[in-house]
CSV table of C-alpha atoms in Angstrom, one decimal:
chain,number,residue,atom,x,y,z
D,12,MET,CA,26.1,35.6,-6.1
D,13,LYS,CA,23.7,32.8,-5.5
D,14,LEU,CA,22.0,31.1,-8.8
D,15,ILE,CA,18.5,32.7,-7.5
D,16,ASP,CA,20.0,36.0,-7.2
D,17,ARG,CA,21.9,36.0,-10.5
D,18,ILE,CA,18.3,34.9,-12.2
D,19,HIS,CA,16.6,37.6,-10.4
D,20,SER,CA,18.9,40.2,-11.7
D,21,ASP,CA,18.0,39.3,-15.3
D,22,LYS,CA,15.9,42.1,-16.6
D,23,GLY,CA,14.7,40.4,-19.4
D,24,PHE,CA,13.5,37.1,-17.6
D,25,MET,CA,12.2,39.5,-14.8
D,26,GLN,CA,10.3,41.5,-16.9
D,27,ILE,CA,7.9,38.1,-17.8
D,28,ALA,CA,8.5,36.4,-14.5
D,29,SER,CA,8.0,39.0,-11.8
D,30,PRO,CA,4.1,39.3,-11.8
D,31,ILE,CA,4.2,35.7,-11.0
D,32,LEU,CA,7.4,35.5,-8.6
D,33,THR,CA,5.9,38.2,-6.8
D,34,HIS,CA,2.0,37.2,-6.6
D,35,LYS,CA,0.9,36.3,-3.5
D,36,GLU,CA,-0.3,32.7,-3.9
D,37,PHE,CA,2.9,31.8,-5.8
D,38,VAL,CA,5.2,33.2,-2.9
D,39,LYS,CA,3.8,30.3,-0.8
D,40,THR,CA,5.7,27.8,-2.6
D,41,LYS,CA,8.7,29.2,-0.9
D,42,SER,CA,8.0,27.2,2.2
D,43,ILE,CA,7.5,23.8,0.6
D,44,VAL,CA,10.4,22.0,0.2
D,45,HIS,CA,11.1,19.9,-3.4
D,46,HIS,CA,13.8,18.0,-4.7
D,47,GLY,CA,16.2,19.2,-1.6
D,48,SER,CA,15.6,22.9,-2.4
D,49,THR,CA,12.1,25.0,-2.1
D,50,ARG,CA,9.2,24.6,-5.0
D,51,TYR,CA,10.0,28.1,-5.4
D,52,ASN,CA,13.8,27.9,-6.4
D,53,HIS,CA,12.9,25.0,-8.5
D,54,SER,CA,10.5,26.8,-10.4
D,55,VAL,CA,12.3,29.7,-11.2
D,56,LYS,CA,15.5,27.5,-12.3
D,57,VAL,CA,13.2,25.6,-14.5
D,58,ALA,CA,11.8,28.5,-16.1
D,59,TYR,CA,15.0,30.3,-16.1
D,60,PHE,CA,17.1,27.7,-18.0
D,61,SER,CA,14.1,27.3,-20.5
D,62,TYR,CA,13.8,30.9,-21.1
D,63,LYS,CA,17.7,30.8,-22.2
D,64,ALA,CA,17.5,28.0,-24.3
D,65,SER,CA,14.3,29.4,-25.7
D,66,LYS,CA,15.9,32.4,-26.6
D,67,LEU,CA,18.7,31.1,-28.5
D,68,LEU,CA,16.4,28.4,-30.5
D,69,GLY,CA,14.0,31.6,-31.4
D,70,CYS,CA,11.1,29.7,-29.1
D,71,ASP,CA,8.0,32.0,-27.7
D,72,THR,CA,10.0,33.1,-24.4
D,73,LYS,CA,6.9,34.5,-22.7
D,74,SER,CA,5.0,31.3,-22.8
D,75,VAL,CA,8.0,29.6,-21.8
D,76,VAL,CA,9.0,31.8,-18.7
D,77,ARG,CA,5.1,31.8,-17.6
D,78,ALA,CA,4.8,28.2,-18.0
D,79,GLY,CA,8.1,26.8,-16.5
D,80,ALA,CA,7.4,29.1,-13.5
D,81,LEU,CA,4.2,27.8,-12.9
D,82,HIS,CA,4.7,24.1,-14.0
D,83,ASP,CA,4.6,23.0,-10.1
D,84,PHE,CA,2.2,25.9,-8.8
D,85,PHE,CA,0.5,23.5,-6.7
D,86,LEU,CA,0.2,24.3,-2.7
D,87,VAL,CA,-0.1,21.0,-1.6
D,88,ARG,CA,3.2,19.3,0.3
D,89,ASP,CA,4.0,16.0,-1.6
D,90,ASP,CA,6.8,15.3,0.6
D,91,LYS,CA,5.2,13.3,3.5
D,92,ASN,CA,6.0,9.7,2.5
D,93,ILE,CA,6.7,7.8,-0.6
D,94,ALA,CA,3.0,7.0,-1.3
D,95,THR,CA,2.0,10.6,-1.4
D,96,GLU,CA,5.2,11.4,-3.5
D,97,ALA,CA,4.1,8.7,-5.8
D,98,LYS,CA,0.4,9.9,-6.2
D,99,MET,CA,1.7,13.6,-6.6
D,100,LEU,CA,4.1,12.9,-9.3
D,101,ILE,CA,1.1,12.2,-11.5
D,102,LYS,CA,-1.6,14.3,-10.4
D,103,HIS,CA,0.1,17.7,-9.7
D,104,PRO,CA,0.6,18.6,-13.4
D,105,GLU,CA,-3.1,19.1,-13.4
D,106,MET,CA,-3.4,20.7,-10.5
D,107,ALA,CA,-0.6,23.5,-11.3
D,108,LYS,CA,-2.5,23.9,-14.2
D,109,ASN,CA,-5.4,24.7,-12.9
D,110,ASN,CA,-4.0,27.1,-10.3
D,111,ALA,CA,-2.0,28.5,-13.3
D,112,ILE,CA,-5.3,29.4,-14.9
D,113,ASN,CA,-7.3,30.5,-11.9
D,114,TYR,CA,-4.7,33.1,-10.9
D,115,PHE,CA,-2.7,34.0,-14.2
D,116,GLY,CA,-5.3,33.1,-17.0
D,117,VAL,CA,-2.7,31.2,-18.9
D,118,SER,CA,-3.3,30.4,-22.4
D,119,LYS,CA,-3.7,27.1,-24.1
D,120,LYS,CA,0.0,26.7,-25.2
D,121,GLU,CA,1.0,27.4,-21.6
D,122,GLN,CA,-1.7,25.1,-20.1
D,123,ASN,CA,-0.1,22.1,-22.5
D,124,ILE,CA,3.4,23.3,-21.3
D,125,ILE,CA,2.5,22.9,-17.5
D,126,GLU,CA,0.2,19.8,-17.8
D,127,SER,CA,3.1,17.7,-20.0
D,128,HIS,CA,6.0,18.5,-18.2
D,129,MET,CA,6.1,15.3,-16.4
D,130,PHE,CA,6.1,13.3,-19.9
D,131,PRO,CA,6.6,10.6,-20.4
D,132,LEU,CA,5.5,9.6,-16.6
D,133,SER,CA,1.8,11.4,-17.6
D,134,ASN,CA,0.1,10.5,-20.2
D,135,VAL,CA,-0.2,14.1,-21.9
D,136,VAL,CA,2.2,14.9,-24.4
D,137,PRO,CA,3.9,18.0,-25.0
D,138,ASN,CA,2.8,19.7,-28.1
D,139,SER,CA,5.2,22.6,-28.7
D,140,LYS,CA,9.0,23.3,-28.6
D,141,GLU,CA,8.3,24.9,-25.6
D,142,ALA,CA,6.9,22.5,-23.8
D,143,TRP,CA,9.7,20.0,-24.4
D,144,LEU,CA,12.1,22.7,-23.1
D,145,VAL,CA,10.1,23.0,-20.0
D,146,SER,CA,10.1,19.4,-19.6
D,147,PHE,CA,13.7,18.9,-20.3
D,148,PHE,CA,14.7,21.5,-17.9
D,149,ASP,CA,12.2,20.1,-15.4
D,150,LYS,CA,14.2,17.0,-15.3
D,151,VAL,CA,17.8,18.4,-15.3
D,152,VAL,CA,17.0,20.7,-12.4
D,153,ALA,CA,15.5,18.1,-10.6
D,154,LEU,CA,18.4,15.5,-11.1
D,155,VAL,CA,21.1,18.4,-10.1
D,156,GLU,CA,18.9,19.3,-7.0
D,157,GLY,CA,18.5,15.8,-6.3
D,158,ALA,CA,22.2,15.2,-6.8
D,159,GLY,CA,22.9,17.7,-4.0
D,160,ARG,CA,20.5,16.2,-1.8
D,161,ALA,CA,22.2,12.8,-2.5
D,162,ARG,CA,25.6,14.1,-1.7
D,163,THR,CA,24.8,15.9,1.4
D,164,GLN,CA,22.9,12.7,2.6
D,165,LEU,CA,26.1,10.6,1.6
D,166,SER,CA,28.4,12.9,3.4
D,167,VAL,CA,26.4,12.3,6.6
D,168,TRP,CA,26.3,8.6,6.2
D,169,MET,CA,29.8,8.4,5.7
D,170,LEU,CA,30.7,10.8,8.8
D,171,PHE,CA,28.7,8.2,10.6
D,172,LEU,CA,30.6,5.4,9.6
D,173,VAL,CA,34.0,6.9,10.2
D,174,ASN,CA,32.9,8.0,13.4
D,175,PHE,CA,31.4,4.4,14.1
D,176,ILE,CA,34.6,2.5,12.8
D,177,ARG,CA,36.8,4.6,15.3
């Protein structure tokens, strides 16, 4: 069973996340490439791992799930070129926060979680344990997803070199 399928089978998580994950605007993130995956899958993983940690630490799980799912809720493709990627790195948290407010009426706490998830690259500092959790798991998930993409790219180059040497 794939990780995403296991996450979707967690009733406690889905009770909170389902209204977001099934929303017609949020579902559009399934078609946007992000860290070698999709923005949807990335956001679900960040929300889920943050949720599991928040339960262990006695944090506000509802805010963690909602903001974790919405932390990259922007529909602009940022993978066109390195200049676009660099600009969006700083700009997207505010875009995601504004979308989260417009579509889901997120709380002030959830707004800070979303807006600060790129700290220290951005200048918005996490102001709660929940914000630190989402920021941390965003980086962990991105690293794992990026490592998977790097392994795939390395494999392709190794195949090329092996065939070239022959």
